[in-house]
């Protein structure tokens, strides 16, 4: 329909109609591009907010894990102190030193709890090339730390 009107206007050499139709098309395309850009910006903002919330959750999880690790290593330290105290006694009977409590304390004092920080979201940001969603370079540096 549109092309038919333009063709008729060109045949009749009705330049005013051609110009108006051309302006309508250009303005329509411009508005369409602007709406598309606005939608893309809004989607990027939602993605940034989602990633930010996920990174905050990751950090909170790490803080909770580290709090648990502090309590864990305090218990390990107590076992080590008990082991050292048992070794420091002047007891002549070595078998008495190596009793059940000594073995348990020595074993518990050598325990490790491997830690892996929650960096899945950050790794995803880097791999997908979306790290730019975190605005300025100072914020990106803090997230990397």
Short mmCIF file of N, CA, C and O in Angstrom, two decimals:
data_model
loop_
_atom_site.label_atom_id
_atom_site.label_comp_id
_atom_site.label_asym_id
_atom_site.label_seq_id
_atom_site.Cartn_x
_atom_site.Cartn_y
_atom_site.Cartn_z
N UNK A 1 0.82 -1.18 0.00
CA UNK A 1 0.00 0.00 0.00
C UNK A 1 0.87 1.26 0.00
O UNK A 1 0.64 2.17 -0.77
N UNK A 2 1.86 1.27 0.92
CA UNK A 2 2.74 2.43 1.02
C UNK A 2 3.54 2.62 -0.26
O UNK A 2 3.64 3.74 -0.78
N UNK A 3 4.12 1.54 -0.76
CA UNK A 3 4.91 1.63 -1.99
C UNK A 3 4.03 2.06 -3.17
O UNK A 3 4.49 2.81 -4.06
N UNK A 4 2.80 1.62 -3.19
CA UNK A 4 1.88 2.00 -4.26
C UNK A 4 1.62 3.50 -4.24
O UNK A 4 1.61 4.16 -5.30
N UNK A 5 1.42 4.07 -3.05
CA UNK A 5 1.19 5.52 -2.94
C UNK A 5 2.42 6.30 -3.39
O UNK A 5 2.31 7.32 -4.09
N UNK A 6 3.60 5.85 -2.99
CA UNK A 6 4.85 6.53 -3.39
C UNK A 6 5.01 6.47 -4.91
O UNK A 6 5.38 7.46 -5.56
N UNK A 7 4.76 5.30 -5.48
CA UNK A 7 4.90 5.14 -6.94
C UNK A 7 3.95 6.08 -7.68
O UNK A 7 4.33 6.72 -8.67
N UNK A 8 2.71 6.18 -7.19
CA UNK A 8 1.74 7.09 -7.83
C UNK A 8 2.18 8.54 -7.70
O UNK A 8 2.07 9.32 -8.65
N UNK A 9 2.69 8.91 -6.51
CA UNK A 9 3.13 10.28 -6.30
C UNK A 9 4.32 10.61 -7.19
O UNK A 9 4.43 11.73 -7.72
N UNK A 10 5.23 9.64 -7.39
CA UNK A 10 6.38 9.87 -8.26
C UNK A 10 5.94 10.02 -9.71
O UNK A 10 6.46 10.86 -10.46
N UNK A 11 4.97 9.20 -10.15
CA UNK A 11 4.48 9.29 -11.52
C UNK A 11 3.82 10.64 -11.78
O UNK A 11 3.98 11.23 -12.84
N UNK A 12 3.12 11.11 -10.76
CA UNK A 12 2.42 12.40 -10.90
C UNK A 12 3.36 13.57 -10.61
O UNK A 12 2.97 14.71 -10.73
N UNK A 13 4.55 13.25 -10.18
CA UNK A 13 5.55 14.24 -9.79
C UNK A 13 5.00 15.16 -8.69
O UNK A 13 5.21 16.36 -8.69
N UNK A 14 4.34 14.51 -7.72
CA UNK A 14 3.79 15.22 -6.56
C UNK A 14 4.85 15.16 -5.46
O UNK A 14 4.83 14.31 -4.58
N UNK A 15 5.80 16.08 -5.55
CA UNK A 15 6.96 16.06 -4.67
C UNK A 15 6.60 16.34 -3.21
O UNK A 15 7.27 15.86 -2.30
N UNK A 16 5.56 17.05 -2.98
CA UNK A 16 5.13 17.32 -1.60
C UNK A 16 4.71 16.02 -0.92
O UNK A 16 5.11 15.74 0.22
N UNK A 17 3.93 15.22 -1.61
CA UNK A 17 3.50 13.93 -1.06
C UNK A 17 4.71 13.02 -0.84
O UNK A 17 4.81 12.36 0.19
N UNK A 18 5.62 12.99 -1.81
CA UNK A 18 6.82 12.17 -1.67
C UNK A 18 7.64 12.62 -0.46
O UNK A 18 8.10 11.79 0.35
N UNK A 19 7.79 13.92 -0.31
CA UNK A 19 8.57 14.44 0.82
C UNK A 19 7.90 14.11 2.15
O UNK A 19 8.56 13.69 3.11
N UNK A 20 6.58 14.27 2.21
CA UNK A 20 5.86 13.95 3.46
C UNK A 20 5.97 12.47 3.79
O UNK A 20 6.25 12.09 4.94
N UNK A 21 5.77 11.62 2.79
CA UNK A 21 5.89 10.17 3.01
C UNK A 21 7.32 9.82 3.46
O UNK A 21 7.52 8.99 4.35
N UNK A 22 8.29 10.45 2.82
CA UNK A 22 9.69 10.18 3.18
C UNK A 22 9.97 10.60 4.62
O UNK A 22 10.59 9.87 5.38
N UNK A 23 9.49 11.78 5.02
CA UNK A 23 9.68 12.25 6.40
C UNK A 23 8.99 11.30 7.39
O UNK A 23 9.55 10.97 8.44
N UNK A 24 7.79 10.83 7.04
CA UNK A 24 7.08 9.90 7.92
C UNK A 24 7.89 8.62 8.11
O UNK A 24 8.03 8.10 9.22
N UNK A 25 8.44 8.10 7.02
CA UNK A 25 9.26 6.87 7.10
C UNK A 25 10.50 7.12 7.94
O UNK A 25 10.85 6.32 8.82
N UNK A 26 11.21 8.21 7.70
CA UNK A 26 12.44 8.50 8.44
C UNK A 26 12.15 8.68 9.92
O UNK A 26 12.85 8.13 10.78
N UNK A 27 11.10 9.44 10.24
CA UNK A 27 10.74 9.65 11.65
C UNK A 27 10.34 8.33 12.29
O UNK A 27 10.71 8.03 13.43
N UNK A 28 9.59 7.52 11.57
CA UNK A 28 9.18 6.20 12.10
C UNK A 28 10.38 5.31 12.39
O UNK A 28 10.44 4.65 13.43
N UNK A 29 11.33 5.28 11.46
CA UNK A 29 12.54 4.47 11.66
C UNK A 29 13.34 5.03 12.84
O UNK A 29 13.82 4.26 13.70
N UNK A 30 13.46 6.34 12.92
CA UNK A 30 14.19 6.96 14.02
C UNK A 30 13.56 6.61 15.37
O UNK A 30 14.25 6.22 16.31
N UNK A 31 12.23 6.74 15.45
CA UNK A 31 11.54 6.40 16.71
C UNK A 31 11.71 4.92 17.02
O UNK A 31 11.96 4.55 18.17
N UNK A 32 11.62 4.09 16.02
CA UNK A 32 11.82 2.65 16.24
C UNK A 32 13.20 2.34 16.78
O UNK A 32 13.36 1.52 17.69
N UNK A 33 14.23 2.97 16.23
CA UNK A 33 15.60 2.76 16.69
C UNK A 33 15.77 3.26 18.13
O UNK A 33 16.40 2.61 18.97
N UNK A 34 15.17 4.43 18.41
CA UNK A 34 15.27 4.98 19.77
C UNK A 34 14.60 4.06 20.79
O UNK A 34 15.13 3.83 21.88
N UNK A 35 13.42 3.54 20.45
CA UNK A 35 12.72 2.62 21.36
C UNK A 35 13.54 1.35 21.55
O UNK A 35 13.67 0.83 22.67
N UNK A 36 14.13 0.85 20.48
CA UNK A 36 14.97 -0.34 20.58
C UNK A 36 16.18 -0.07 21.49
O UNK A 36 16.52 -0.91 22.34
N UNK A 37 16.82 1.08 21.32
CA UNK A 37 17.96 1.44 22.17
C UNK A 37 17.53 1.59 23.63
O UNK A 37 18.24 1.16 24.54
N UNK A 38 16.38 2.19 23.85
CA UNK A 38 15.88 2.36 25.21
C UNK A 38 15.62 0.99 25.85
O UNK A 38 15.99 0.77 27.00
N UNK A 39 15.01 0.08 25.09
CA UNK A 39 14.78 -1.28 25.60
C UNK A 39 16.09 -1.98 25.93
O UNK A 39 16.20 -2.66 26.96
N UNK A 40 17.09 -1.83 25.08
CA UNK A 40 18.39 -2.45 25.33
C UNK A 40 19.03 -1.87 26.58
O UNK A 40 19.61 -2.61 27.40
N UNK A 41 18.93 -0.55 26.76
CA UNK A 41 19.49 0.09 27.96
C UNK A 41 18.78 -0.41 29.22
O UNK A 41 19.41 -0.65 30.25
N UNK A 42 17.46 -0.53 29.15
CA UNK A 42 16.69 -1.02 30.30
C UNK A 42 17.07 -2.46 30.63
O UNK A 42 17.21 -2.82 31.80
N UNK A 43 17.24 -3.28 29.61
CA UNK A 43 17.64 -4.67 29.84
C UNK A 43 19.03 -4.75 30.46
O UNK A 43 19.29 -5.53 31.36
N UNK A 44 19.94 -3.91 29.99
CA UNK A 44 21.29 -3.88 30.55
C UNK A 44 21.26 -3.44 32.01
O UNK A 44 21.99 -3.97 32.84
N UNK A 45 20.41 -2.48 32.33
CA UNK A 45 20.26 -2.03 33.71
C UNK A 45 19.72 -3.15 34.59
O UNK A 45 20.22 -3.37 35.70
N UNK A 46 18.74 -3.89 34.10
CA UNK A 46 18.21 -5.02 34.87
C UNK A 46 19.28 -6.09 35.06
O UNK A 46 19.39 -6.68 36.14
N UNK A 47 20.08 -6.34 34.02
CA UNK A 47 21.17 -7.31 34.14
C UNK A 47 22.19 -6.85 35.18
O UNK A 47 22.66 -7.66 35.99
N UNK A 48 22.54 -5.57 35.16
CA UNK A 48 23.50 -5.04 36.13
C UNK A 48 22.97 -5.20 37.55
O UNK A 48 23.71 -5.61 38.45
N UNK A 49 21.70 -4.90 37.76
CA UNK A 49 21.11 -5.03 39.09
C UNK A 49 21.10 -6.49 39.54
O UNK A 49 21.36 -6.79 40.70
N UNK A 50 20.80 -7.38 38.61
CA UNK A 50 20.80 -8.81 38.93
C UNK A 50 22.19 -9.30 39.30
O UNK A 50 22.37 -10.01 40.30
N UNK A 51 23.19 -8.93 38.51
CA UNK A 51 24.56 -9.33 38.82
C UNK A 51 25.02 -8.74 40.15
O UNK A 51 25.69 -9.40 40.94
N UNK A 52 24.65 -7.49 40.41
CA UNK A 52 25.04 -6.86 41.67
C UNK A 52 24.43 -7.61 42.85
O UNK A 52 25.13 -7.89 43.83
N UNK A 53 23.16 -7.97 42.75
CA UNK A 53 22.50 -8.71 43.83
C UNK A 53 23.17 -10.07 44.02
O UNK A 53 23.37 -10.53 45.16
N UNK A 54 23.54 -10.73 42.92
CA UNK A 54 24.18 -12.04 43.02
C UNK A 54 25.56 -11.94 43.67
O UNK A 54 25.94 -12.79 44.47
N UNK A 55 26.31 -10.89 43.32
CA UNK A 55 27.64 -10.72 43.93
C UNK A 55 27.51 -10.41 45.41
O UNK A 55 28.28 -10.93 46.23
N UNK A 56 26.52 -9.62 45.79
CA UNK A 56 26.28 -9.34 47.21
C UNK A 56 25.95 -10.64 47.94
O UNK A 56 26.46 -10.89 49.04
N UNK A 57 25.12 -11.49 47.33
CA UNK A 57 24.81 -12.79 47.94
C UNK A 57 26.07 -13.65 48.07
O UNK A 57 26.27 -14.32 49.09
N UNK A 58 26.92 -13.63 47.05
CA UNK A 58 28.17 -14.40 47.10
C UNK A 58 29.05 -13.92 48.26
O UNK A 58 29.62 -14.74 49.00
N UNK A 59 29.16 -12.61 48.42
CA UNK A 59 30.00 -12.06 49.49
C UNK A 59 29.41 -12.41 50.86
O UNK A 59 30.14 -12.79 51.79
N UNK A 60 28.09 -12.32 50.98
CA UNK A 60 27.45 -12.69 52.25
C UNK A 60 27.68 -14.16 52.58
O UNK A 60 27.92 -14.53 53.72
N UNK A 61 27.60 -15.00 51.56
CA UNK A 61 27.86 -16.43 51.76
C UNK A 61 29.29 -16.64 52.23
O UNK A 61 29.55 -17.43 53.15
N UNK A 62 30.24 -15.93 51.60
CA UNK A 62 31.65 -16.05 52.01
C UNK A 62 31.84 -15.57 53.45
O UNK A 62 32.59 -16.18 54.21
N UNK A 63 31.16 -14.50 53.83
CA UNK A 63 31.28 -13.99 55.21
C UNK A 63 30.75 -15.02 56.20
O UNK A 63 31.40 -15.31 57.22
N UNK A 64 29.60 -15.61 55.89
CA UNK A 64 29.05 -16.65 56.77
C UNK A 64 30.00 -17.85 56.87
O UNK A 64 30.22 -18.40 57.94
N UNK A 65 30.55 -18.25 55.72
CA UNK A 65 31.49 -19.38 55.71
C UNK A 65 32.73 -19.05 56.54
O UNK A 65 33.21 -19.88 57.32
N UNK A 66 33.25 -17.84 56.38
CA UNK A 66 34.45 -17.45 57.13
C UNK A 66 34.17 -17.36 58.63
O UNK A 66 35.04 -17.71 59.44
N UNK A 67 32.97 -16.91 59.00
CA UNK A 67 32.61 -16.91 60.42
C UNK A 67 32.62 -18.33 60.98
O UNK A 67 33.12 -18.57 62.09
N UNK A 68 32.09 -19.26 60.21
CA UNK A 68 32.11 -20.66 60.64
C UNK A 68 33.53 -21.20 60.71
O UNK A 68 33.87 -21.98 61.62
N UNK A 69 34.38 -20.77 59.79
CA UNK A 69 35.77 -21.22 59.78
C UNK A 69 36.53 -20.69 60.99
O UNK A 69 37.41 -21.36 61.51
N UNK A 70 36.19 -19.48 61.43
CA UNK A 70 36.85 -18.93 62.62
C UNK A 70 36.57 -19.83 63.82
O UNK A 70 37.49 -20.20 64.56
N UNK A 71 35.30 -20.19 64.00
CA UNK A 71 34.94 -21.09 65.11
C UNK A 71 35.62 -22.44 64.95
O UNK A 71 36.12 -23.02 65.93
N UNK A 72 35.66 -22.94 63.73
CA UNK A 72 36.29 -24.24 63.47
C UNK A 72 37.77 -24.22 63.84
O UNK A 72 38.26 -25.11 64.53
N UNK A 73 38.47 -23.20 63.39
CA UNK A 73 39.91 -23.15 63.66
C UNK A 73 40.22 -22.79 65.11
O UNK A 73 41.30 -23.11 65.61
N UNK A 74 39.28 -22.16 65.80
CA UNK A 74 39.47 -21.98 67.24
C UNK A 74 39.44 -23.33 67.94
O UNK A 74 40.25 -23.59 68.85
N UNK A 75 38.54 -24.21 67.51
CA UNK A 75 38.49 -25.57 68.08
C UNK A 75 39.75 -26.35 67.72
O UNK A 75 40.32 -27.05 68.57
N UNK A 76 40.21 -26.22 66.48
CA UNK A 76 41.45 -26.89 66.07
C UNK A 76 42.61 -26.39 66.92
O UNK A 76 43.45 -27.17 67.38
N UNK A 77 42.65 -25.10 67.17
CA UNK A 77 43.71 -24.51 67.99
C UNK A 77 43.68 -25.06 69.41
O UNK A 77 44.73 -25.33 70.01
N UNK A 78 42.50 -25.23 69.96
CA UNK A 78 42.39 -25.80 71.31
C UNK A 78 42.93 -27.23 71.34
O UNK A 78 43.62 -27.62 72.29
N UNK A 79 42.64 -28.00 70.33
CA UNK A 79 43.18 -29.36 70.25
C UNK A 79 44.71 -29.33 70.14
O UNK A 79 45.40 -30.15 70.78
N UNK A 80 45.24 -28.41 69.36
CA UNK A 80 46.70 -28.29 69.24
C UNK A 80 47.33 -27.89 70.57
O UNK A 80 48.38 -28.43 70.95
N UNK A 81 46.71 -26.95 71.26
CA UNK A 81 47.24 -26.53 72.56
C UNK A 81 47.23 -27.68 73.56
O UNK A 81 48.17 -27.86 74.34
N UNK A 82 46.17 -28.51 73.51
CA UNK A 82 46.11 -29.68 74.40
C UNK A 82 47.19 -30.69 74.03
O UNK A 82 47.81 -31.30 74.92
N UNK A 83 47.45 -30.84 72.75
CA UNK A 83 48.50 -31.75 72.29
C UNK A 83 49.87 -31.26 72.77
O UNK A 83 50.68 -32.05 73.30
N UNK A 84 50.13 -29.98 72.61
CA UNK A 84 51.41 -29.40 73.04
C UNK A 84 51.56 -29.51 74.55
O UNK A 84 52.64 -29.86 75.06
N UNK A 85 50.48 -29.27 75.27
CA UNK A 85 50.53 -29.37 76.73
C UNK A 85 50.85 -30.80 77.16
O UNK A 85 51.62 -31.02 78.11
N UNK A 86 50.28 -31.77 76.47
CA UNK A 86 50.55 -33.17 76.81
C UNK A 86 52.01 -33.51 76.53
O UNK A 86 52.64 -34.27 77.28
N UNK A 87 52.58 -32.96 75.47
CA UNK A 87 53.98 -33.24 75.14
C UNK A 87 54.94 -32.53 76.09
O UNK A 87 56.07 -32.98 76.30
N UNK A 88 54.51 -31.41 76.65
CA UNK A 88 55.37 -30.64 77.54
C UNK A 88 55.40 -31.16 78.99
O UNK A 88 56.17 -30.65 79.79
N UNK A 89 54.60 -32.14 79.30
CA UNK A 89 54.60 -32.63 80.68
C UNK A 89 55.88 -33.41 80.95
O UNK A 89 56.51 -33.95 80.04
N UNK A 90 56.25 -33.46 82.20
CA UNK A 90 57.45 -34.18 82.62
C UNK A 90 57.14 -35.61 83.00
O UNK A 90 57.88 -36.23 83.78
N UNK A 91 56.09 -36.12 82.49
CA UNK A 91 55.69 -37.49 82.82
C UNK A 91 56.73 -38.47 82.27
O UNK A 91 57.04 -38.46 81.09
N UNK A 92 57.27 -39.31 83.12
CA UNK A 92 58.30 -40.24 82.64
C UNK A 92 57.73 -41.35 81.76
O UNK A 92 58.42 -41.88 80.90
N UNK A 93 56.49 -41.70 81.99
CA UNK A 93 55.90 -42.80 81.23
C UNK A 93 55.34 -42.27 79.91
O UNK A 93 54.31 -41.62 79.87
N UNK A 94 56.06 -42.55 78.84
CA UNK A 94 55.68 -42.04 77.53
C UNK A 94 54.33 -42.60 77.09
O UNK A 94 53.57 -41.93 76.41
N UNK A 95 53.99 -43.80 77.51
CA UNK A 95 52.71 -44.40 77.15
C UNK A 95 51.55 -43.62 77.74
O UNK A 95 50.49 -43.53 77.13
N UNK A 96 51.76 -43.02 78.90
CA UNK A 96 50.71 -42.19 79.52
C UNK A 96 50.46 -40.95 78.68
O UNK A 96 49.33 -40.48 78.57
N UNK A 97 51.51 -40.39 78.13
CA UNK A 97 51.36 -39.20 77.28
C UNK A 97 50.53 -39.51 76.03
O UNK A 97 49.80 -38.68 75.54
N UNK A 98 50.72 -40.70 75.51
CA UNK A 98 50.07 -41.06 74.24
C UNK A 98 48.74 -41.77 74.47
O UNK A 98 48.39 -42.70 73.77
N UNK A 99 48.00 -41.29 75.41
CA UNK A 99 46.68 -41.87 75.69
C UNK A 99 45.67 -41.47 74.63
O UNK A 99 45.98 -40.80 73.63
N UNK A 100 44.44 -41.90 74.87
CA UNK A 100 43.34 -41.67 73.95
C UNK A 100 43.15 -40.17 73.69
O UNK A 100 43.00 -39.74 72.54
N UNK A 101 43.13 -39.35 74.74
CA UNK A 101 42.91 -37.91 74.58
C UNK A 101 44.02 -37.27 73.74
O UNK A 101 43.76 -36.38 72.93
N UNK A 102 45.25 -37.72 73.96
CA UNK A 102 46.37 -37.16 73.19
C UNK A 102 46.19 -37.45 71.70
O UNK A 102 46.37 -36.57 70.86
N UNK A 103 45.83 -38.68 71.38
CA UNK A 103 45.67 -39.06 69.97
C UNK A 103 44.53 -38.28 69.33
O UNK A 103 44.66 -37.77 68.22
N UNK A 104 43.42 -38.13 70.05
CA UNK A 104 42.28 -37.38 69.51
C UNK A 104 42.68 -35.92 69.31
O UNK A 104 42.40 -35.33 68.25
N UNK A 105 43.34 -35.32 70.29
CA UNK A 105 43.76 -33.92 70.16
C UNK A 105 44.76 -33.73 69.03
O UNK A 105 44.68 -32.76 68.27
N UNK A 106 45.70 -34.66 68.91
CA UNK A 106 46.70 -34.55 67.85
C UNK A 106 46.02 -34.67 66.48
O UNK A 106 46.35 -33.93 65.55
N UNK A 107 45.10 -35.60 66.37
CA UNK A 107 44.39 -35.77 65.10
C UNK A 107 43.55 -34.53 64.77
O UNK A 107 43.60 -34.00 63.66
N UNK A 108 42.75 -34.10 65.73
CA UNK A 108 41.88 -32.94 65.50
C UNK A 108 42.68 -31.67 65.24
O UNK A 108 42.23 -30.77 64.53
N UNK A 109 43.85 -31.58 65.80
CA UNK A 109 44.70 -30.41 65.60
C UNK A 109 45.31 -30.32 64.22
O UNK A 109 45.88 -29.28 63.86
N UNK A 110 45.21 -31.38 63.45
CA UNK A 110 45.78 -31.36 62.09
C UNK A 110 44.71 -31.21 61.01
O UNK A 110 45.02 -31.31 59.83
N UNK A 111 43.48 -30.96 61.41
CA UNK A 111 42.39 -30.86 60.45
C UNK A 111 42.45 -29.56 59.66
O UNK A 111 42.84 -28.52 60.18
N UNK A 112 42.08 -29.64 58.40
CA UNK A 112 42.00 -28.47 57.53
C UNK A 112 40.59 -28.39 56.93
O UNK A 112 39.96 -29.41 56.67
N UNK A 113 40.15 -27.18 56.69
CA UNK A 113 38.88 -26.95 56.02
C UNK A 113 39.19 -26.12 54.79
O UNK A 113 39.44 -24.93 54.88
N UNK A 114 39.18 -26.78 53.66
CA UNK A 114 39.51 -26.09 52.41
C UNK A 114 38.46 -25.01 52.13
O UNK A 114 37.28 -25.23 52.32
N UNK A 115 38.92 -23.87 51.66
CA UNK A 115 38.02 -22.76 51.38
C UNK A 115 38.10 -22.39 49.91
O UNK A 115 39.18 -22.27 49.36
N UNK A 116 36.95 -22.22 49.33
CA UNK A 116 36.85 -21.72 47.96
C UNK A 116 35.81 -20.61 47.98
O UNK A 116 34.66 -20.84 48.32
N UNK A 117 36.25 -19.41 47.65
CA UNK A 117 35.32 -18.29 47.68
C UNK A 117 34.25 -18.45 46.61
O UNK A 117 34.44 -19.14 45.62
N UNK A 118 33.12 -17.81 46.85
CA UNK A 118 32.00 -17.85 45.90
C UNK A 118 32.27 -16.84 44.79
O UNK A 118 31.92 -15.68 44.91
N UNK A 119 32.89 -17.29 43.73
CA UNK A 119 33.25 -16.37 42.65
C UNK A 119 32.57 -16.72 41.33
O UNK A 119 32.98 -16.24 40.28
N UNK A 120 31.53 -17.54 41.40
CA UNK A 120 30.88 -17.96 40.16
C UNK A 120 30.28 -16.79 39.39
O UNK A 120 30.40 -16.71 38.17
N UNK A 121 29.65 -15.86 40.10
CA UNK A 121 29.04 -14.71 39.43
C UNK A 121 30.11 -13.84 38.79
O UNK A 121 29.97 -13.40 37.63
N UNK A 122 31.19 -13.59 39.51
CA UNK A 122 32.27 -12.78 38.96
C UNK A 122 32.89 -13.45 37.74
O UNK A 122 33.14 -12.81 36.72
N UNK A 123 33.11 -14.75 37.83
CA UNK A 123 33.66 -15.50 36.70
C UNK A 123 32.73 -15.41 35.50
O UNK A 123 33.18 -15.24 34.36
N UNK A 124 31.42 -15.49 35.75
CA UNK A 124 30.45 -15.37 34.66
C UNK A 124 30.50 -13.97 34.03
O UNK A 124 30.43 -13.84 32.80
N UNK A 125 30.65 -12.95 34.86
CA UNK A 125 30.76 -11.58 34.34
C UNK A 125 31.98 -11.43 33.43
O UNK A 125 31.90 -10.81 32.37
N UNK A 126 33.10 -11.98 33.85
CA UNK A 126 34.33 -11.88 33.07
C UNK A 126 34.19 -12.68 31.77
O UNK A 126 34.50 -12.19 30.68
N UNK A 127 33.69 -13.90 31.88
CA UNK A 127 33.59 -14.78 30.71
C UNK A 127 32.62 -14.24 29.67
O UNK A 127 32.85 -14.38 28.47
N UNK A 128 31.54 -13.61 30.14
CA UNK A 128 30.53 -13.12 29.20
C UNK A 128 30.86 -11.72 28.67
O UNK A 128 30.18 -11.22 27.80
N UNK A 129 31.91 -11.10 29.23
CA UNK A 129 32.28 -9.76 28.79
C UNK A 129 31.35 -8.68 29.32
O UNK A 129 31.30 -7.58 28.78
N UNK A 130 30.61 -8.99 30.39
CA UNK A 130 29.65 -8.03 30.93
C UNK A 130 30.17 -7.30 32.16
O UNK A 130 29.40 -6.68 32.88
N UNK A 131 31.45 -7.37 32.41
CA UNK A 131 32.02 -6.70 33.58
C UNK A 131 31.82 -5.19 33.47
O UNK A 131 31.80 -4.49 34.49
N UNK A 132 31.63 -4.68 32.26
CA UNK A 132 31.39 -3.25 32.08
C UNK A 132 30.11 -2.79 32.77
O UNK A 132 29.91 -1.60 33.00
N UNK A 133 29.23 -3.72 33.12
CA UNK A 133 27.99 -3.37 33.81
C UNK A 133 28.25 -2.77 35.18
O UNK A 133 27.37 -2.15 35.77
N UNK A 134 29.47 -2.95 35.69
CA UNK A 134 29.83 -2.41 36.99
C UNK A 134 30.54 -1.07 36.83
O UNK A 134 31.62 -0.86 37.35
N UNK A 135 29.93 -0.19 36.09
CA UNK A 135 30.33 1.20 35.97
C UNK A 135 31.80 1.50 35.96
O UNK A 135 32.54 1.10 35.07
N UNK A 136 32.24 2.22 36.99
CA UNK A 136 33.61 2.75 37.00
C UNK A 136 34.63 1.67 37.35
O UNK A 136 34.32 0.62 37.89
N UNK A 137 35.86 1.97 37.01
CA UNK A 137 36.95 1.00 37.20
C UNK A 137 37.24 0.74 38.67
O UNK A 137 37.67 -0.35 39.04
N UNK A 138 36.97 1.72 39.54
CA UNK A 138 37.21 1.51 40.98
C UNK A 138 36.27 0.44 41.53
O UNK A 138 36.70 -0.43 42.28
N UNK A 139 35.01 0.49 41.14
CA UNK A 139 34.04 -0.52 41.57
C UNK A 139 34.42 -1.88 41.02
O UNK A 139 34.36 -2.89 41.73
N UNK A 140 34.83 -1.94 39.76
CA UNK A 140 35.25 -3.22 39.16
C UNK A 140 36.45 -3.78 39.91
O UNK A 140 36.54 -4.98 40.13
N UNK A 141 37.36 -2.91 40.31
CA UNK A 141 38.53 -3.36 41.06
C UNK A 141 38.13 -3.91 42.42
O UNK A 141 38.66 -4.93 42.86
N UNK A 142 37.20 -3.27 43.09
CA UNK A 142 36.73 -3.75 44.39
C UNK A 142 36.04 -5.10 44.25
O UNK A 142 36.24 -5.98 45.09
N UNK A 143 35.24 -5.26 43.20
CA UNK A 143 34.56 -6.54 42.97
C UNK A 143 35.59 -7.62 42.70
O UNK A 143 35.46 -8.75 43.17
N UNK A 144 36.64 -7.29 41.96
CA UNK A 144 37.69 -8.28 41.66
C UNK A 144 38.40 -8.72 42.93
O UNK A 144 38.80 -9.88 43.05
N UNK A 145 38.55 -7.82 43.88
CA UNK A 145 39.23 -8.16 45.14
C UNK A 145 38.34 -9.02 45.99
O UNK A 145 38.75 -9.79 46.79
#
